[in-house]
């Protein structure tokens, strides 16, 4: 991991003030508390921000790729228009796993055909990351898949130092945000290095899979490994893992007239390759008709099929699916079973 | 729409909550709905009765043999028969009595004259006549009702989800109730209610019926992991799922 | 004058559940006059046996879609009475709110959709959509408000999902409470408009004094708690509900009946009004005045008007409850309590009258015995007695008119026949 | 600063369909209809054989449908639709003059490069049922240029003689003679049918081909592939010489929604036409 050089430092007070200022021009989403859960949500005041990270149920991908999104509007007399919605948004306090997730989603939605709905939101969003000093909980395994440090997906990255943060600037959008909203002072230049030393110490023995780079090959060779059925037979096909995953982006598209049949819209919504009907076609064939096949497909998307494309494990090790899975199925355990670490 | 389809509502043994949910419409929705369908019979709300209708919407469980001819007549008359709610779709809460013998529950409730009133095993409508579409739930979800009616009018599939409640529960960003030590049938129950119970501090008790191809073995393992015995799990399933042969293979 | 009248209304419409009216008059003499309940019996008390205390409210809720909140609240009250649970102020207020939701849905549905069409000569609310669109829209809005409150407090109005013994499992946010208050204030204005509509309805003049029974709590228009009050015999503890509901079976009805001091008694909005009118809110009193409802009122047809008057009170009460809640720090409360073998009674005024649940639990927290007595069952004899008093006075009318007046009488009681066909166990003979 | 993400420009019209007007409708069978359509807002579709469109009926939905006509210089094109679900059933209720909405063409199809390898070869089309729809765009391209090929054999199988699609064109095809041959079979013969009867693999032994000099194009229902591929491989046909055209569920057509993914391959992007040698290892192929 190459050390980054920060350009500025900011006190926590100034940071909060900056966010407050930004609220005039942006909707700001940050880690916050609602009912008895912690989640990324739109805040009204910086006082609502929770700095102490606890894993959320959903990843912040929902801000770029919402659960339901209207993509077309039309009328009964044939007027039809694309609906592309985006608001100036600040995503604050996103952690490395999710930032790496953003990077993958950005690439996927920009791939070959640039998805207008997704990219419009990317364009209008300033992403401010915060580095993790320590492992957030027992289910997280970012360090196994090389995701404990963000490699992209952010405009600004914050590293915790005494009384504030050192800021790494990744994009022009990021530096414009600083000059417009944040009161900063010059950095010494070694802040990030010392943060990362501390982080390395905290992560300690937790090292990436020995065969991280070879995972696609290993998965290719182990299509029929016993682990697939061992884990797959427990799978409920409930799709929870997919809903919570920061790098799952399959969707379904449906049309709906309003009840008066005068206006209608086309909506895309999250879909899940783990649920039974996902790969069924009109002729009645279901190309992945067992939970084992579906599990194989999902995990291979993460460590094989898409990993080749993005040159990085597409599972970012956030641990959300492990927490969400009632059947206790874990991509990490599967990777280990096929020899990721031996 | 050339001619509006005629729609008639019928009820058998039930609480009639689904009919109420069906008319829980905004003024705009009701006016729009009446643009696309013609309601010709709805005993709970209107006095008109009709012998001719295209779509019959049937609520309630069949709990008396004497109800069967009436149901058959409805089936013969209607082009499309839809069940409305858990009672007619899966026999609902009414089938809870099926776990006791008839003599037991009759004795229990009318000890003076147990056999005074006719009653028999509670059955879902599809066990007696063919059903073209179903709207599950106890009670039904109003939006889903509107969508199904609209789809049928447009010649579309009713579009009832085949995936489980967990999908919607997660979309709503709920913390799973199992984490609070509460058991939930969400992983094997058909979605479409927007995970209403877990999202509002409850838990799913399966009112919408089981999904196709449920992994009941795994559901059972989960409950066991959360310290529930097999019997306790069966108890959870009893509320709404007596008629499900996968869950209760020895059912009546 | 019709000397021979034979009325046989099969499945009375615009009521909840299935009932028939049978009247036979030969040579001016009343041979037969009855209200048959033909709903299939559902055996709820049997189904409750062996179920866990957490499920009692879920199950009994399904007795009736329109009083599902009432059933749940009565069920919780019975369970809490049994286990000796005291509920918090927060819980009490939340229950008042969701109960308000049910009264709005139920009363508005009854007044506008089920009763009003009779007065304007329509067969149902559907033709009114074109002839009286503004009234229909107003009714739908008011009814929707009930559902809206139900959605926020209970997850939904019909069979709420989060009401459990001791405490609700989700609390509303500040914004939601503010929204409820706003909508209720809006509804108050709509109700004032509604007074004008209601005033135009010509109710049949009819009087028959009977015994009026309701919950009663000095200083309060008792709905969710209180003792039992009879206009004949005064106040008694709710625990003695059996004295008021000597249930018996009769041949032509799957519902059990009840009597107390006389042949029959009346429960519901009119009974509540007659017994507790002095504690109605000011706006409700004004509405009563304007609509010519004065206590004591012996015209059962006026039950519909009494319901309308109650809506004013309920709205005021709910706003007060929501405002109190806004000033509290709401938190989901702990639901644990010691489980023991026990027995308890819950009595709650639902839109149609007093609903009693009486539960006996074993030390495993499972139901041993349940008894639910619903208001419609209590009213049935009174309806028949009203028939008997009414018929001789209207014999000069045509058979159709007579039928209509009888049907209107049944509807005025707003009977919930699906409830009444659930069953009652007769214990403690 | 770190390296920036190199994001492709957004395409604001990616999901916005364009209009096409129905010019002609013909009933083929009970469940299949032929449509001729005309683009209203562009001079030509600009497709290659084997590509498909996402066809919408507003308020109902969108479904992938193959372009059934050969590439052309005008704005008209054909498709053939089997009524199976929401969109396809609704399409069957439309009339001449109605507007449908389309996106595409999508997919690889038989691109120029593939087509050039076919020159001088024996082209063997093995088609089951509705598979004729996508292959027709290629058949109708190569038959008029038949001199450029050694031979063109079309093997066509369907359930009964009533299910023959493009019956009229099939009859024409059988009359061309020379280096064009058509062999047909039905699963179940009826009184009107005098030809062969049996599954489509029974036709393979009836034609004379040099496997190394022949290129086979196979399209049909999922079950057909297994048997046809087996028969061809038994004849020692090199896998490189076999092309298949696959159906998958598709919601976007542009490689995002994930439904058509077959292991690592997005059928809507890299297919629906595949060279068998390149995908034979894919376990989700058939
Ligand atoms: C590249 C390509 C080319 C094609 N070319 C043609 C062609 O030329 N002509 C043609 O007629 N067809 C063609 N098809 C097939 C056609 O796309 C499908 O038949 C079509 O998508 C059906 O759409 P629909 O809306 O009518 O059916 P749908 O309403 O989507 O349903 C059809 C069937 O699909 C299954 N299904 C749909 N949704 C679900 C669900 N949620 N859960 C489970 N199962 C479900 C069911 O079995 C259902 O009966 C092609 C397909 C592809 C991929
Ligand atoms: S892996 Fe777990 S979370 Fe994912 S579908 Fe299967 S059971 Fe559900
Ligand atoms: S609470 Fe129930 S529905 Fe929600 S995720 Fe957990 S098991 Fe599934
Ligand atoms: S969560 Fe379960 S019990 Fe609740 S409404 Fe949905 S299906 Fe019914």
mmCIF file of C-alpha atoms in Angstrom, chain B residues 11-231:
data_model
loop_
_atom_site.group_PDB
_atom_site.id
_atom_site.type_symbol
_atom_site.label_atom_id
_atom_site.label_comp_id
_atom_site.label_asym_id
_atom_site.label_seq_id
_atom_site.Cartn_x
_atom_site.Cartn_y
_atom_site.Cartn_z
ATOM 1 C CA UNK B 11 -67.637 -13.368 1.330
ATOM 2 C CA UNK B 12 -67.604 -16.619 3.210
ATOM 3 C CA UNK B 13 -66.355 -17.217 6.722
ATOM 4 C CA UNK B 14 -64.006 -14.378 7.606
ATOM 5 C CA UNK B 15 -63.650 -11.061 9.376
ATOM 6 C CA UNK B 16 -64.312 -9.064 6.202
ATOM 7 C CA UNK B 17 -61.175 -7.069 6.860
ATOM 8 C CA UNK B 18 -59.945 -7.695 3.339
ATOM 9 C CA UNK B 19 -63.037 -6.056 1.855
ATOM 10 C CA UNK B 20 -62.385 -3.124 4.119
ATOM 11 C CA UNK B 21 -58.771 -3.007 3.031
ATOM 12 C CA UNK B 22 -59.890 -3.177 -0.584
ATOM 13 C CA UNK B 23 -61.909 -0.006 -0.154
ATOM 14 C CA UNK B 24 -59.272 1.778 1.878
ATOM 15 C CA UNK B 25 -58.741 4.012 -1.141
ATOM 16 C CA UNK B 26 -58.038 7.660 -1.551
ATOM 17 C CA UNK B 27 -60.883 9.540 -3.236
ATOM 18 C CA UNK B 28 -58.824 9.716 -6.420
ATOM 19 C CA UNK B 29 -58.163 5.998 -6.331
ATOM 20 C CA UNK B 30 -61.823 5.143 -5.876
ATOM 21 C CA UNK B 31 -62.914 7.404 -8.684
ATOM 22 C CA UNK B 32 -60.193 6.001 -10.941
ATOM 23 C CA UNK B 33 -61.078 2.454 -10.000
ATOM 24 C CA UNK B 34 -64.701 3.041 -10.903
ATOM 25 C CA UNK B 35 -63.481 4.294 -14.288
ATOM 26 C CA UNK B 36 -61.998 0.908 -15.079
ATOM 27 C CA UNK B 37 -64.359 -1.522 -13.365
ATOM 28 C CA UNK B 38 -68.029 -1.753 -12.633
ATOM 29 C CA UNK B 39 -68.794 -3.011 -9.116
ATOM 30 C CA UNK B 40 -72.025 -4.958 -9.323
ATOM 31 C CA UNK B 41 -72.118 -6.742 -5.991
ATOM 32 C CA UNK B 42 -70.425 -5.920 -2.736
ATOM 33 C CA UNK B 43 -72.735 -6.922 0.089
ATOM 34 C CA UNK B 44 -70.783 -5.166 2.760
ATOM 35 C CA UNK B 45 -70.998 -1.815 1.008
ATOM 36 C CA UNK B 46 -73.792 -1.881 -1.539
ATOM 37 C CA UNK B 47 -77.298 -3.263 -1.766
ATOM 38 C CA UNK B 48 -77.200 -4.198 -5.418
ATOM 39 C CA UNK B 49 -76.967 -7.886 -6.200
ATOM 40 C CA UNK B 50 -76.142 -9.298 -9.549
ATOM 41 C CA UNK B 51 -76.242 -12.580 -11.394
ATOM 42 C CA UNK B 52 -73.819 -11.576 -14.045
ATOM 43 C CA UNK B 53 -70.232 -10.567 -13.518
ATOM 44 C CA UNK B 54 -66.844 -11.071 -15.147
ATOM 45 C CA UNK B 55 -64.599 -11.037 -12.137
ATOM 46 C CA UNK B 56 -65.605 -12.614 -8.835
ATOM 47 C CA UNK B 57 -63.548 -11.611 -5.847
ATOM 48 C CA UNK B 58 -64.027 -14.142 -3.103
ATOM 49 C CA UNK B 59 -63.198 -13.544 0.514
ATOM 50 C CA UNK B 60 -63.438 -16.039 3.343
ATOM 51 C CA UNK B 61 -62.889 -19.656 4.194
ATOM 52 C CA UNK B 62 -65.216 -22.499 3.370
ATOM 53 C CA UNK B 63 -66.244 -23.921 6.732
ATOM 54 C CA UNK B 64 -69.646 -25.408 5.927
ATOM 55 C CA UNK B 65 -70.623 -27.897 3.273
ATOM 56 C CA UNK B 66 -73.673 -25.790 2.614
ATOM 57 C CA UNK B 67 -71.374 -23.011 1.352
ATOM 58 C CA UNK B 68 -70.090 -25.167 -1.475
ATOM 59 C CA UNK B 69 -73.015 -24.833 -3.891
ATOM 60 C CA UNK B 70 -72.884 -21.061 -3.508
ATOM 61 C CA UNK B 71 -69.181 -21.066 -4.282
ATOM 62 C CA UNK B 72 -69.691 -23.335 -7.268
ATOM 63 C CA UNK B 73 -72.347 -21.037 -8.631
ATOM 64 C CA UNK B 74 -69.948 -18.109 -8.341
ATOM 65 C CA UNK B 75 -67.279 -20.091 -10.147
ATOM 66 C CA UNK B 76 -69.658 -20.991 -12.969
ATOM 67 C CA UNK B 77 -70.773 -17.419 -13.424
ATOM 68 C CA UNK B 78 -67.413 -15.668 -13.270
ATOM 69 C CA UNK B 79 -64.851 -15.639 -16.038
ATOM 70 C CA UNK B 80 -62.139 -14.903 -13.534
ATOM 71 C CA UNK B 81 -62.233 -15.905 -9.885
ATOM 72 C CA UNK B 82 -59.808 -14.220 -7.520
ATOM 73 C CA UNK B 83 -59.378 -15.079 -3.892
ATOM 74 C CA UNK B 84 -59.075 -12.110 -1.583
ATOM 75 C CA UNK B 85 -56.924 -12.554 1.471
ATOM 76 C CA UNK B 86 -55.562 -15.387 3.539
ATOM 77 C CA UNK B 87 -58.950 -16.855 4.465
ATOM 78 C CA UNK B 88 -59.917 -17.732 0.926
ATOM 79 C CA UNK B 89 -56.381 -18.222 -0.387
ATOM 80 C CA UNK B 90 -54.937 -20.539 2.263
ATOM 81 C CA UNK B 91 -57.885 -20.928 4.692
ATOM 82 C CA UNK B 92 -56.194 -18.438 6.995
ATOM 83 C CA UNK B 93 -56.774 -18.201 10.708
ATOM 84 C CA UNK B 94 -59.988 -20.209 10.405
ATOM 85 C CA UNK B 95 -58.014 -23.370 9.770
ATOM 86 C CA UNK B 96 -56.517 -23.134 13.229
ATOM 87 C CA UNK B 97 -59.516 -25.071 14.459
ATOM 88 C CA UNK B 98 -58.582 -27.953 12.170
ATOM 89 C CA UNK B 99 -55.891 -28.920 14.645
ATOM 90 C CA UNK B 100 -58.658 -29.998 16.992
ATOM 91 C CA UNK B 101 -61.312 -32.533 16.258
ATOM 92 C CA UNK B 102 -64.710 -31.245 15.347
ATOM 93 C CA UNK B 103 -66.161 -32.758 18.488
ATOM 94 C CA UNK B 104 -63.589 -30.929 20.596
ATOM 95 C CA UNK B 105 -64.165 -27.464 19.256
ATOM 96 C CA UNK B 106 -67.918 -27.851 19.085
ATOM 97 C CA UNK B 107 -68.038 -29.029 22.662
ATOM 98 C CA UNK B 108 -65.780 -26.221 23.706
ATOM 99 C CA UNK B 109 -67.842 -23.446 22.223
ATOM 100 C CA UNK B 110 -71.438 -24.659 22.381
ATOM 101 C CA UNK B 111 -71.337 -26.972 25.379
ATOM 102 C CA UNK B 112 -75.114 -26.920 25.718
ATOM 103 C CA UNK B 113 -75.764 -28.096 22.231
ATOM 104 C CA UNK B 114 -72.495 -28.890 20.459
ATOM 105 C CA UNK B 115 -73.880 -29.963 17.103
ATOM 106 C CA UNK B 116 -76.445 -27.227 16.811
ATOM 107 C CA UNK B 117 -74.621 -25.366 14.039
ATOM 108 C CA UNK B 118 -73.214 -26.804 10.897
ATOM 109 C CA UNK B 119 -69.451 -26.745 10.561
ATOM 110 C CA UNK B 120 -66.699 -28.758 8.971
ATOM 111 C CA UNK B 121 -62.969 -28.665 8.243
ATOM 112 C CA UNK B 122 -61.955 -25.163 7.173
ATOM 113 C CA UNK B 123 -60.784 -25.176 3.573
ATOM 114 C CA UNK B 124 -59.340 -22.720 1.110
ATOM 115 C CA UNK B 125 -61.302 -21.855 -2.021
ATOM 116 C CA UNK B 126 -58.852 -23.568 -4.379
ATOM 117 C CA UNK B 127 -59.541 -26.840 -2.612
ATOM 118 C CA UNK B 128 -63.086 -26.679 -3.917
ATOM 119 C CA UNK B 129 -63.125 -24.761 -7.181
ATOM 120 C CA UNK B 130 -60.478 -23.573 -9.602
ATOM 121 C CA UNK B 131 -58.928 -20.225 -8.754
ATOM 122 C CA UNK B 132 -57.449 -17.974 -11.433
ATOM 123 C CA UNK B 133 -55.542 -15.540 -9.287
ATOM 124 C CA UNK B 134 -55.033 -14.870 -5.638
ATOM 125 C CA UNK B 135 -54.327 -11.872 -3.469
ATOM 126 C CA UNK B 136 -52.730 -13.128 -0.267
ATOM 127 C CA UNK B 137 -52.413 -11.522 3.140
ATOM 128 C CA UNK B 138 -54.316 -11.072 6.364
ATOM 129 C CA UNK B 139 -55.537 -8.603 5.497
ATOM 130 C CA UNK B 140 -54.618 -7.907 1.892
ATOM 131 C CA UNK B 141 -52.425 -4.975 1.002
ATOM 132 C CA UNK B 142 -54.541 -2.270 -0.612
ATOM 133 C CA UNK B 143 -51.902 -1.298 -3.160
ATOM 134 C CA UNK B 144 -51.467 -4.890 -4.167
ATOM 135 C CA UNK B 145 -55.221 -5.249 -4.560
ATOM 136 C CA UNK B 146 -55.362 -2.214 -6.814
ATOM 137 C CA UNK B 147 -52.430 -3.489 -8.846
ATOM 138 C CA UNK B 148 -53.881 -6.946 -9.318
ATOM 139 C CA UNK B 149 -57.252 -5.599 -10.416
ATOM 140 C CA UNK B 150 -55.562 -3.199 -12.789
ATOM 141 C CA UNK B 151 -53.344 -5.920 -14.200
ATOM 142 C CA UNK B 152 -56.288 -8.212 -14.787
ATOM 143 C CA UNK B 153 -58.140 -5.441 -16.554
ATOM 144 C CA UNK B 154 -55.069 -4.901 -18.739
ATOM 145 C CA UNK B 155 -54.619 -8.613 -19.374
ATOM 146 C CA UNK B 156 -51.406 -8.794 -17.359
ATOM 147 C CA UNK B 157 -50.346 -11.389 -14.845
ATOM 148 C CA UNK B 158 -51.455 -10.465 -11.321
ATOM 149 C CA UNK B 159 -47.797 -10.094 -10.365
ATOM 150 C CA UNK B 160 -47.704 -11.499 -6.849
ATOM 151 C CA UNK B 161 -44.106 -11.885 -5.681
ATOM 152 C CA UNK B 162 -42.602 -15.350 -5.492
ATOM 153 C CA UNK B 163 -39.742 -14.349 -3.263
ATOM 154 C CA UNK B 164 -39.825 -14.173 0.524
ATOM 155 C CA UNK B 165 -40.575 -11.320 2.918
ATOM 156 C CA UNK B 166 -36.873 -10.952 3.827
ATOM 157 C CA UNK B 167 -36.252 -9.274 0.468
ATOM 158 C CA UNK B 168 -38.633 -6.457 1.313
ATOM 159 C CA UNK B 169 -37.576 -6.396 4.937
ATOM 160 C CA UNK B 170 -33.993 -5.789 3.904
ATOM 161 C CA UNK B 171 -34.959 -3.202 1.299
ATOM 162 C CA UNK B 172 -36.580 -1.339 4.184
ATOM 163 C CA UNK B 173 -33.297 -1.531 6.019
ATOM 164 C CA UNK B 174 -34.677 -3.300 9.061
ATOM 165 C CA UNK B 175 -32.516 -4.966 11.603
ATOM 166 C CA UNK B 176 -33.621 -8.578 11.485
ATOM 167 C CA UNK B 177 -35.836 -9.455 14.428
ATOM 168 C CA UNK B 178 -33.855 -12.658 14.979
ATOM 169 C CA UNK B 179 -31.108 -10.379 16.270
ATOM 170 C CA UNK B 180 -33.517 -9.421 19.021
ATOM 171 C CA UNK B 181 -34.261 -13.055 19.680
ATOM 172 C CA UNK B 182 -37.675 -13.025 18.034
ATOM 173 C CA UNK B 183 -38.564 -15.724 15.548
ATOM 174 C CA UNK B 184 -39.877 -14.743 12.169
ATOM 175 C CA UNK B 185 -41.325 -16.671 9.249
ATOM 176 C CA UNK B 186 -40.098 -14.048 6.764
ATOM 177 C CA UNK B 187 -37.559 -16.327 5.066
ATOM 178 C CA UNK B 188 -40.234 -18.712 3.804
ATOM 179 C CA UNK B 189 -43.256 -16.416 3.529
ATOM 180 C CA UNK B 190 -44.336 -14.830 0.289
ATOM 181 C CA UNK B 191 -43.466 -11.144 0.008
ATOM 182 C CA UNK B 192 -45.727 -8.383 -1.259
ATOM 183 C CA UNK B 193 -46.718 -6.809 2.059
ATOM 184 C CA UNK B 194 -43.585 -4.677 2.071
ATOM 185 C CA UNK B 195 -42.541 -6.655 5.129
ATOM 186 C CA UNK B 196 -45.162 -4.833 7.079
ATOM 187 C CA UNK B 197 -44.888 -6.761 10.324
ATOM 188 C CA UNK B 198 -41.108 -6.781 10.794
ATOM 189 C CA UNK B 199 -40.908 -3.195 9.555
ATOM 190 C CA UNK B 200 -43.317 -2.085 12.260
ATOM 191 C CA UNK B 201 -41.843 -3.823 15.205
ATOM 192 C CA UNK B 202 -43.648 -7.131 14.758
ATOM 193 C CA UNK B 203 -42.518 -10.375 13.171
ATOM 194 C CA UNK B 204 -43.821 -12.315 10.219
ATOM 195 C CA UNK B 205 -46.223 -15.097 11.075
ATOM 196 C CA UNK B 206 -46.791 -16.228 7.549
ATOM 197 C CA UNK B 207 -50.174 -14.739 6.719
ATOM 198 C CA UNK B 208 -49.331 -14.548 3.010
ATOM 199 C CA UNK B 209 -48.546 -18.225 2.758
ATOM 200 C CA UNK B 210 -45.356 -20.053 1.942
ATOM 201 C CA UNK B 211 -43.238 -19.240 -1.127
ATOM 202 C CA UNK B 212 -42.872 -21.823 -3.862
ATOM 203 C CA UNK B 213 -39.868 -24.044 -3.092
ATOM 204 C CA UNK B 214 -39.356 -23.009 0.543
ATOM 205 C CA UNK B 215 -36.301 -24.325 2.335
ATOM 206 C CA UNK B 216 -38.200 -25.487 5.387
ATOM 207 C CA UNK B 217 -35.338 -27.606 6.592
ATOM 208 C CA UNK B 218 -33.143 -24.557 6.812
ATOM 209 C CA UNK B 219 -35.890 -22.483 8.399
ATOM 210 C CA UNK B 220 -36.148 -25.146 11.037
ATOM 211 C CA UNK B 221 -32.388 -25.162 11.610
ATOM 212 C CA UNK B 222 -32.454 -21.414 12.090
ATOM 213 C CA UNK B 223 -35.193 -21.585 14.632
ATOM 214 C CA UNK B 224 -33.323 -24.282 16.430
ATOM 215 C CA UNK B 225 -30.216 -22.136 16.427
ATOM 216 C CA UNK B 226 -32.322 -19.493 18.097
ATOM 217 C CA UNK B 227 -33.367 -21.969 20.758
ATOM 218 C CA UNK B 228 -36.738 -22.963 19.478
ATOM 219 C CA UNK B 229 -37.781 -26.550 19.501
ATOM 220 C CA UNK B 230 -39.367 -28.175 16.506
ATOM 221 C CA UNK B 231 -42.734 -28.067 18.246
#
